[in-house]
Short mmCIF file of C-alpha atoms in Angstrom, two decimals:
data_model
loop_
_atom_site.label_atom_id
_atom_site.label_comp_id
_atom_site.label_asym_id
_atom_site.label_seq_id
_atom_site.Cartn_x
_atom_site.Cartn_y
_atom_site.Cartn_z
CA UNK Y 1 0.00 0.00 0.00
CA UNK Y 2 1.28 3.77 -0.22
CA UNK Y 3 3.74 4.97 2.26
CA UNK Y 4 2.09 9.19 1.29
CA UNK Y 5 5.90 10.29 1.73
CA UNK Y 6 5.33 13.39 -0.02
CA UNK Y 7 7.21 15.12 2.73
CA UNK Y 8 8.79 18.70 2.36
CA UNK Y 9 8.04 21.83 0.50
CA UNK Y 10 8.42 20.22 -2.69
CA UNK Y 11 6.47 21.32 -5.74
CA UNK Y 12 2.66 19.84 -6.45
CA UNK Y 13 4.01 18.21 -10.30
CA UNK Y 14 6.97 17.16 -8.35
CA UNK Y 15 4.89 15.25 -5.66
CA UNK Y 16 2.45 13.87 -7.61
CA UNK Y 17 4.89 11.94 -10.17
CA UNK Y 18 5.40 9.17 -7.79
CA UNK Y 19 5.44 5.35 -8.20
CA UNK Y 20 3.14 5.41 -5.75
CA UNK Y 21 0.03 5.75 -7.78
CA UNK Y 22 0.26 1.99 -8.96
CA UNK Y 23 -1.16 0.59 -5.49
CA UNK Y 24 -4.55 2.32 -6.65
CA UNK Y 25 -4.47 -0.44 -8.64
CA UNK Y 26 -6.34 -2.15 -6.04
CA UNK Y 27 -9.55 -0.16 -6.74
CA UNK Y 28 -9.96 -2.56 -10.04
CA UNK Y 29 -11.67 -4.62 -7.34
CA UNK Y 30 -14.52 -2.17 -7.08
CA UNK Y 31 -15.88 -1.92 -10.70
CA UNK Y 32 -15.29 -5.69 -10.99
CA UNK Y 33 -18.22 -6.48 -8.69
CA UNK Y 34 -20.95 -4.93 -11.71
CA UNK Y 35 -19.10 -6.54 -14.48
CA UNK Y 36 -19.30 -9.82 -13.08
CA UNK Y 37 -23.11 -9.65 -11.45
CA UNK Y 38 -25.61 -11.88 -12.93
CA UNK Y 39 -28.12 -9.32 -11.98
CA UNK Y 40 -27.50 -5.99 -12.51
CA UNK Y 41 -28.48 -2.90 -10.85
CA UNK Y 42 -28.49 0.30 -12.43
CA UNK Y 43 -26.87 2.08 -9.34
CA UNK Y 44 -24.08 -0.67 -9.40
CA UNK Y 45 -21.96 1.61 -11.93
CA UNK Y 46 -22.70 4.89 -11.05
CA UNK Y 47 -21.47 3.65 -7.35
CA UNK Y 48 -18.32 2.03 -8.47
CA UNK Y 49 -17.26 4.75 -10.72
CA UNK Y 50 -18.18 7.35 -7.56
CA UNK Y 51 -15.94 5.46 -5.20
CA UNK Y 52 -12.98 5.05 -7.67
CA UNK Y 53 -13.01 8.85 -8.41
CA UNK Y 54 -13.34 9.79 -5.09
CA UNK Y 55 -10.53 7.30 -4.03
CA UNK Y 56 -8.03 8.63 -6.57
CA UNK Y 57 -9.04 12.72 -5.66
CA UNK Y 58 -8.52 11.74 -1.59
CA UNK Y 59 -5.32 9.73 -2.47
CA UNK Y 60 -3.86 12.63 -5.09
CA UNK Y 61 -4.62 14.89 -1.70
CA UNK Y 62 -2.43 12.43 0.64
CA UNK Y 63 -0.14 12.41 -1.51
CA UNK Y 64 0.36 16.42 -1.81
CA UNK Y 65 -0.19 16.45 1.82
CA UNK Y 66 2.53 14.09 3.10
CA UNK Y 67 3.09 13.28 6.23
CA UNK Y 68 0.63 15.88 8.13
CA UNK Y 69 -1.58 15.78 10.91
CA UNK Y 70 -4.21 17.31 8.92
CA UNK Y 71 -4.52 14.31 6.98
CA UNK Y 72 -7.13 13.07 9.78
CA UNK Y 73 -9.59 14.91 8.07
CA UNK Y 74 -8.43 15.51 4.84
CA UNK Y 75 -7.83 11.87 3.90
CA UNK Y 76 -8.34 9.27 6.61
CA UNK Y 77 -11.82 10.41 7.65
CA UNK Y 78 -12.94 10.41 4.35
CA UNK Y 79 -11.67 7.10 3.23
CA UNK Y 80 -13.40 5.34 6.16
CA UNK Y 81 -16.76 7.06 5.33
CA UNK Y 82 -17.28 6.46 2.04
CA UNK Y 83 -16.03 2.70 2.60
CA UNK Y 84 -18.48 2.46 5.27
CA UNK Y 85 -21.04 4.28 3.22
CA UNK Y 86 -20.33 2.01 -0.29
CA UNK Y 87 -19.23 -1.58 1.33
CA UNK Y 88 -22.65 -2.65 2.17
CA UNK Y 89 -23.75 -2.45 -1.49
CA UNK Y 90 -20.16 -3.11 -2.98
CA UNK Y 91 -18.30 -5.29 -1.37
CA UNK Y 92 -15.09 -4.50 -2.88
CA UNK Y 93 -15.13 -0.80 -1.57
CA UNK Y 94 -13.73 -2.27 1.64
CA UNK Y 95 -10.38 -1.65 0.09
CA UNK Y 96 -10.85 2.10 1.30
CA UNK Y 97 -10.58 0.54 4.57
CA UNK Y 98 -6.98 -0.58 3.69
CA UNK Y 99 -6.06 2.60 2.03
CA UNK Y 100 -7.26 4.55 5.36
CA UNK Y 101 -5.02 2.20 7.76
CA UNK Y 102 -2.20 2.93 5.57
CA UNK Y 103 -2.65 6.29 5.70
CA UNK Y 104 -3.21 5.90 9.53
CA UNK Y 105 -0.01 4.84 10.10
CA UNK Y 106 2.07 6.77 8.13
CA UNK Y 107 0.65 9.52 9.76
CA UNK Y 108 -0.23 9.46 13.17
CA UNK Y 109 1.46 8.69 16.35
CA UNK Y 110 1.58 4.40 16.98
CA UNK Y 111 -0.75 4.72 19.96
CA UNK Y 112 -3.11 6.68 17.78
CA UNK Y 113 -2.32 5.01 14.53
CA UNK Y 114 -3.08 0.69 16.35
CA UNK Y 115 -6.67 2.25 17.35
CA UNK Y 116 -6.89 3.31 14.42
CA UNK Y 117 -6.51 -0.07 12.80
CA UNK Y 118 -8.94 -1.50 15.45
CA UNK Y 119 -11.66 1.34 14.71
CA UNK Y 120 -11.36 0.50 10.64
CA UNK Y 121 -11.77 -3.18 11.43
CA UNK Y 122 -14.98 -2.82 13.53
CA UNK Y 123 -16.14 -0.93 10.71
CA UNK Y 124 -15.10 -3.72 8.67
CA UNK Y 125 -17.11 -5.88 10.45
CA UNK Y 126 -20.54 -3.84 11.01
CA UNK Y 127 -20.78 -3.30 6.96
CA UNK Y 128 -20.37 -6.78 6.27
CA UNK Y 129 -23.38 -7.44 9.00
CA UNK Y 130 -25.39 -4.68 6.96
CA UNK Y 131 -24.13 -5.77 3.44
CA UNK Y 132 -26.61 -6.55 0.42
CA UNK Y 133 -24.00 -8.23 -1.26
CA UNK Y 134 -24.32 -12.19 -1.34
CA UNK Y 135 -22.55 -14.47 1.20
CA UNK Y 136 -19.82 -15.67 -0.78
CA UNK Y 137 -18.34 -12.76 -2.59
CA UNK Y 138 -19.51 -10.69 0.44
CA UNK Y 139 -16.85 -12.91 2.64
CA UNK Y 140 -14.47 -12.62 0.33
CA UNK Y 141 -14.19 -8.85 0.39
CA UNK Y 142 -14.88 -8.08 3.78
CA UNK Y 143 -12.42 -11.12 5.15
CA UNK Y 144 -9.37 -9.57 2.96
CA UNK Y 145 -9.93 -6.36 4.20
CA UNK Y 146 -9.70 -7.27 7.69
CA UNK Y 147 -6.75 -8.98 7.57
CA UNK Y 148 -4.83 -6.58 5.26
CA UNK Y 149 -5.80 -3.58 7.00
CA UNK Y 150 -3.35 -4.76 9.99
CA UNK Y 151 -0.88 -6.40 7.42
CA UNK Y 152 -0.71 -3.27 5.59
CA UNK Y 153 -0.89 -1.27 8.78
CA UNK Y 154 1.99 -2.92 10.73
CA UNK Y 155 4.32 -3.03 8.02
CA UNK Y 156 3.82 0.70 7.16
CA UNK Y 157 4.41 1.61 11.26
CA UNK Y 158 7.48 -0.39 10.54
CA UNK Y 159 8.96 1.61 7.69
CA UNK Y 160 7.99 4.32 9.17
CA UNK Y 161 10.63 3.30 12.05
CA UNK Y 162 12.77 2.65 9.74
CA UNK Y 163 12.93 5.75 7.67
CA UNK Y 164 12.85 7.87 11.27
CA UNK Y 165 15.81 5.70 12.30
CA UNK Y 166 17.85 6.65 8.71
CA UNK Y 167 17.20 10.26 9.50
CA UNK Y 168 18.61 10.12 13.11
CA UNK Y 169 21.58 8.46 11.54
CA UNK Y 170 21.42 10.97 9.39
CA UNK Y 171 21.22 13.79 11.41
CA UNK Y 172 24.02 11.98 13.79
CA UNK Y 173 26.51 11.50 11.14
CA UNK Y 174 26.17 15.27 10.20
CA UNK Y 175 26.56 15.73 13.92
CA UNK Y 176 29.86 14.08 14.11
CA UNK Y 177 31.33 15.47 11.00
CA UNK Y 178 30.65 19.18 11.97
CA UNK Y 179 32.13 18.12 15.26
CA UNK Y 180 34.83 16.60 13.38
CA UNK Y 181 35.27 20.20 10.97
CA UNK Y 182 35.37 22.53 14.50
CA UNK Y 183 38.01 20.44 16.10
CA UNK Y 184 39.97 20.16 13.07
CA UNK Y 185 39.49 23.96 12.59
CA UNK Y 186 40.79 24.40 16.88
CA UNK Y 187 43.60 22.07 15.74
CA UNK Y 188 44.21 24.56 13.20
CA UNK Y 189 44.09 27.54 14.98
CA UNK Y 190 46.49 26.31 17.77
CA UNK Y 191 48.58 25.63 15.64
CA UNK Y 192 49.39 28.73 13.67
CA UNK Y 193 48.92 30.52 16.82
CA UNK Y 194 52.26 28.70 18.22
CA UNK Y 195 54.09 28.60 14.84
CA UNK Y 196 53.16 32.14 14.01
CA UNK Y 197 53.35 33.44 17.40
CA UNK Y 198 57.03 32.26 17.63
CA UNK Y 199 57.94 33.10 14.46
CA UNK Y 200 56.77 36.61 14.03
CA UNK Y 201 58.34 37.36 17.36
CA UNK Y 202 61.50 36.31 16.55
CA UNK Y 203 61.27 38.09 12.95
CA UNK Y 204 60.08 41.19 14.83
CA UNK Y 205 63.04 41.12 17.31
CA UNK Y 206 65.69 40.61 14.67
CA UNK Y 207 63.90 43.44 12.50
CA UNK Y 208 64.40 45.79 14.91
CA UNK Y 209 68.30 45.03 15.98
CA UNK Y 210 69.29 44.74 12.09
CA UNK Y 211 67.73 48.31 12.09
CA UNK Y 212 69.83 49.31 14.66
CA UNK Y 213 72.97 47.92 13.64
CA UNK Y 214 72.59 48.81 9.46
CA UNK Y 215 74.95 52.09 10.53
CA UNK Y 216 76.71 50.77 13.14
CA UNK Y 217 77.86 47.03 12.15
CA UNK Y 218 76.41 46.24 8.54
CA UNK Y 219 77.88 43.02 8.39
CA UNK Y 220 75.99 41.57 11.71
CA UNK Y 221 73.36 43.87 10.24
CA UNK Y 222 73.31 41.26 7.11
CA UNK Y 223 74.04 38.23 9.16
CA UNK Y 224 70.38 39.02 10.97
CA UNK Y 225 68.65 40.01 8.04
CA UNK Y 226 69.28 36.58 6.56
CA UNK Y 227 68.12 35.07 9.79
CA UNK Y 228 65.02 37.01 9.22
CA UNK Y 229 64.71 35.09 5.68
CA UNK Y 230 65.59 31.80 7.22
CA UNK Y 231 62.55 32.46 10.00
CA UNK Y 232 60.63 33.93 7.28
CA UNK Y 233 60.25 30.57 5.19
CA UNK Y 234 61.26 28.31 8.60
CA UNK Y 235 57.53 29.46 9.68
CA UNK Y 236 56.25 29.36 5.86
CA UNK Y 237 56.61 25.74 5.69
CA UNK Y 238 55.28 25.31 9.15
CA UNK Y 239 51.94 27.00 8.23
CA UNK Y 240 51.68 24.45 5.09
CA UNK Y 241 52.21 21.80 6.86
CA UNK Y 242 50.41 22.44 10.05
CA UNK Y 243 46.78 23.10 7.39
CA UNK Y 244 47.92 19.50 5.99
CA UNK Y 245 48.28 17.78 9.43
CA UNK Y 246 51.18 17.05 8.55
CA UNK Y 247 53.51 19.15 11.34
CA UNK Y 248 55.36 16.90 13.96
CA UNK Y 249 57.99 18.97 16.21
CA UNK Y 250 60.38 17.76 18.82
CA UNK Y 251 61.61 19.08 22.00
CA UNK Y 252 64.99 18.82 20.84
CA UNK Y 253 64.44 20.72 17.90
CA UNK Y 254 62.36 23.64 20.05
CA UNK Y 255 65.37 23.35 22.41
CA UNK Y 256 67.65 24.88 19.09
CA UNK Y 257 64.87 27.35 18.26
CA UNK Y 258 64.39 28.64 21.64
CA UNK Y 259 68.31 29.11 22.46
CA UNK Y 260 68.30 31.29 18.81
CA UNK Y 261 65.20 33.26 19.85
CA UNK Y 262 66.56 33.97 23.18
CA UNK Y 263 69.63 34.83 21.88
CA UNK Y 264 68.16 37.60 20.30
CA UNK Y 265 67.05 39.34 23.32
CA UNK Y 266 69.94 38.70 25.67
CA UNK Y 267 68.25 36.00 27.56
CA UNK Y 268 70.94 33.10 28.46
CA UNK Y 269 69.11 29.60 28.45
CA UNK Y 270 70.53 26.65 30.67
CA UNK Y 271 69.03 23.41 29.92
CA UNK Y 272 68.71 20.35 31.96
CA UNK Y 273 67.88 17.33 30.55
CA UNK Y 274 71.01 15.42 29.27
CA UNK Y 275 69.17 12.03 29.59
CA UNK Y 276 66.23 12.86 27.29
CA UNK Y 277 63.65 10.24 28.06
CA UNK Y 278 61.94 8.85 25.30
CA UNK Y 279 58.73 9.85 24.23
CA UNK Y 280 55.43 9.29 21.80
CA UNK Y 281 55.30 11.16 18.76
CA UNK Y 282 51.85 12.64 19.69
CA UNK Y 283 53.09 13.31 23.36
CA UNK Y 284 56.42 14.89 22.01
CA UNK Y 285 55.16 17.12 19.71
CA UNK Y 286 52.41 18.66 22.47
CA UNK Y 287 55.00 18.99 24.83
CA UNK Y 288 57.24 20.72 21.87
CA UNK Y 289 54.23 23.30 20.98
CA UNK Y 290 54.36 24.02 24.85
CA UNK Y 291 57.99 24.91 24.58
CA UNK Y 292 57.65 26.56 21.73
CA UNK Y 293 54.82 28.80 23.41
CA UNK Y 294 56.71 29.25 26.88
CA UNK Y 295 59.72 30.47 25.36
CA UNK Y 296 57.89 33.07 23.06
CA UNK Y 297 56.03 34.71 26.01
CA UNK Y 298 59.21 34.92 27.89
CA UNK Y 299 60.87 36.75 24.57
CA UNK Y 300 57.97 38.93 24.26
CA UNK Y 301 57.17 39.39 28.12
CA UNK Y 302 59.33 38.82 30.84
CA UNK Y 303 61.99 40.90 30.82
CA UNK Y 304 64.42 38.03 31.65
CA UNK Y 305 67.95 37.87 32.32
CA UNK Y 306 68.26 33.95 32.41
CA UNK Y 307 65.63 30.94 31.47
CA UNK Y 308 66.23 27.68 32.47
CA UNK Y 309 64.40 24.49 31.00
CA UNK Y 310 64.26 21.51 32.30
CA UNK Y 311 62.64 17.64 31.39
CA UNK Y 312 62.54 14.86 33.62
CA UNK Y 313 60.53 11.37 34.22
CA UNK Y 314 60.03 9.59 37.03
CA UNK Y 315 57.17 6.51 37.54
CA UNK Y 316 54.25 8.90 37.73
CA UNK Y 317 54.79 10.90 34.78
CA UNK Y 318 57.09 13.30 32.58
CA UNK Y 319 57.79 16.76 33.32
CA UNK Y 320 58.65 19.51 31.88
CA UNK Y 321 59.78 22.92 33.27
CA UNK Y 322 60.18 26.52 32.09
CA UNK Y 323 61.50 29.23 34.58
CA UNK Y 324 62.53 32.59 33.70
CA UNK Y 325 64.01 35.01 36.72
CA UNK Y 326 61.66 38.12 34.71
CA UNK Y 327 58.86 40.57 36.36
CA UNK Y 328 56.58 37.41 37.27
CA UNK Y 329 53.09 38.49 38.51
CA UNK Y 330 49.39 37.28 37.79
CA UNK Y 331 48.94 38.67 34.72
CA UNK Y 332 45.86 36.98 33.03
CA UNK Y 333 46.20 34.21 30.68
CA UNK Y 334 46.06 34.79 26.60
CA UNK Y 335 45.04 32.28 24.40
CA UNK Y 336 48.29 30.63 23.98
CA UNK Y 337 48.58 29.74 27.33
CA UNK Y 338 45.08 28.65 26.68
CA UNK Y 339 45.52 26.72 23.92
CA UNK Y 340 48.71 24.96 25.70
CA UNK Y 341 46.23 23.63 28.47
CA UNK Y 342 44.08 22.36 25.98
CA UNK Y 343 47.13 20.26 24.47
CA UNK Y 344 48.12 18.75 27.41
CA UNK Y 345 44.64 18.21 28.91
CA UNK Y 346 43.90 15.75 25.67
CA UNK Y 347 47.08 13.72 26.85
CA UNK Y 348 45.65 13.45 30.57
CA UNK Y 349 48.21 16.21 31.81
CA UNK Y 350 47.94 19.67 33.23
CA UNK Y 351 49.66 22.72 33.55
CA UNK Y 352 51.06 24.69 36.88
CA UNK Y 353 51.72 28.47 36.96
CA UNK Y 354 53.49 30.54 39.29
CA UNK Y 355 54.16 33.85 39.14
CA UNK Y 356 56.10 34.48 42.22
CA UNK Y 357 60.03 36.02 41.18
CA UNK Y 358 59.65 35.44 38.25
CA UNK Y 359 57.47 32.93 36.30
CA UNK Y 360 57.93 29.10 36.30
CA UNK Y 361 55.78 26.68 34.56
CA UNK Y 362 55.17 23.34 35.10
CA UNK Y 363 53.96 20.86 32.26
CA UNK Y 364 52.95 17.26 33.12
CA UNK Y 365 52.10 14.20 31.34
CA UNK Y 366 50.97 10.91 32.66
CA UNK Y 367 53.50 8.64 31.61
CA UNK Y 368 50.99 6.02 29.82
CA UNK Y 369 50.15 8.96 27.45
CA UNK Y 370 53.98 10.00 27.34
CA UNK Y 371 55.55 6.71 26.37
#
């Protein structure tokens, strides 16, 4: 039987050109009850032509209607009165019956939609009681119709299920992958803050002291501009990798970086950790980006004479430490040092900061997420 899924605004030529407008060929039952009489009445036509217009005009308006609650009235209603009204003098109208439980429960809520099917088979029943229409062939109408109207029924509160269920998976899976877009797009923006964070500061720092020295020492003057190149395309290729996903840093390679970028703004650097202990990719390049950030906000902010870094790992976790002897203080976090808690609070860690003489900062990782 029809499923009436003409749901959404879509246009009336559009909705009606639908494969669903071969299950009226069920209504062939109807006018085959005054071909085949042996004794005619002369209202037997003019009845089964009524019903069969009527039929198609209600179904055409199910169809345009869709799945709405005004189909109650507009459809179902209908359908069940002029079956009621016809079956007792054509047996064969009872297929209304089946068209109304099919629009029933494609439409209504199951509750609603069962009683429903139970009202439509009483009515079944009471027009066979009053039907003029012979024992035999009267049976054989009014017996299909009871049985398909829950057959038909059932199965379309089924598919209906089944087509809700598609859309919530729908609906999920566009859930996840916009989920999926923003974190990628966080991932993103992390990252290009640290790369070009870093970068620009150390480009910006060298661009000012090869100003400075152009007049007084042009060769150190040139030595620093081409440092500016090499930071220029260092941080180049970092942006075009980090949009790929492709980026993966280490600490010893941000332990180089920051002793050049500290170099550049007087700041000695000690560094403690001879016995690097090994690390995960995933965990070593987090805990890189966190070096990468520490450094650049003690460049850009501290006013330090000395920084000192340091990386241990004992049984409850690996640790790594950035303390500068600079102005300190409580100054609220930006969104690097956002960002960096965000990093290591995906690996199970966290982040300590202390702004007493000086700053210090204190990274941890769980050492099943390190190793």
């Amino acid at each position: 039987m029809t499923s009436f899924d003409g749901t959404g605004p879509r246009p009336v030529a559009e909705r009606l050109r639908t494969w669903e407008w071969v299950y009226l060929g069920y209504l062939l039952f109807v006018p085959a009850q005054p071909y085949f009489s042996p004794d005619l009445a002369w209202w037997e036509w003019p009845l089964a032509i009524t019903v069969c217009a009527a039929t198609v005009l209600l179904y055409a308006v199910a169809l345009l209607r869709g799945r709405s609650a005004r189909q109650v009235w507009s459809s179902i209603v209908p359908m069940a009165v002029i079956g009621a009204l016809a079956t007792p003098f054509n047996g064969a109208a009872s297929v209304l019956f089946i068209y109304a439980a099919a629009a029933a429960a494609n439409t209504l809520p199951w509750q609603v939609a069962r009683r429903w099917l139970a009202g439509l088979t009483v009515l079944d029943c009471a027009t066979a009681l009053l039907s003029q229409v012979p024992v035999p062939y009267r049976l054989l109408g009014f017996a299909s119709a009871f049985v398909m109207i829950w057959v038909v029924g059932l199965l379309e509160l089924r598919q209906r299920d089944r087509r809700r269920e598609l859309e919530n998976q729908r609906l999920r899976t566009t859930q996840v992958e916009l989920l999926a877009t923003l974190a990628e797009r966080e991932r993103i923006a992390r990252d290009l803050h640290d790369l070009l964070g870093h970068s620009l500061t150390a480009v910006v720092m060298r661009a000012q002291l090869t100003k400075e020295l152009v007049l007084a020492d042009p060769q150190r003057a040139r030595a620093e501009s081409e440092e500016i190149e090499r930071n220029a395309r260092e941080a180049l290729a970092a942006v075009r990798s980090t949009v790929t996903g492709w980026r993966r840093t280490s600490i010893r390679a941000e332990l180089e970086v920051a002793r050049r970028m500290l170099a550049v703004t007087g700041v000695t650097l000690r560094v403690s950790c001879e016995d690097e202990p090994p690390l995960a990719a995933a965990a070593e390049h987090e805990l890189g980006l966190a070096l990468r950030e520490a450094v650049t906000n003690v460049a850009r902010h501290a006013r330090a004479a000395t920084c000192h870094i340091g990386l241990d790992a004992d049984e409850e976790g690996v640790r790594l430490v950035i303390a500068d002897d600079g102005i300190g203080g409580a100054a609220p976090e930006g969104t690097g040092l956002t960002g960096l808690r965000e990093r290591i609070a995906k690996l199970g860690g966290e982040v300590r900061r202390s702004g007493a003489a000086g700053t210090t900062l204190t990274i941890t990782v769980p050492l099943e997420a390190a190793r």
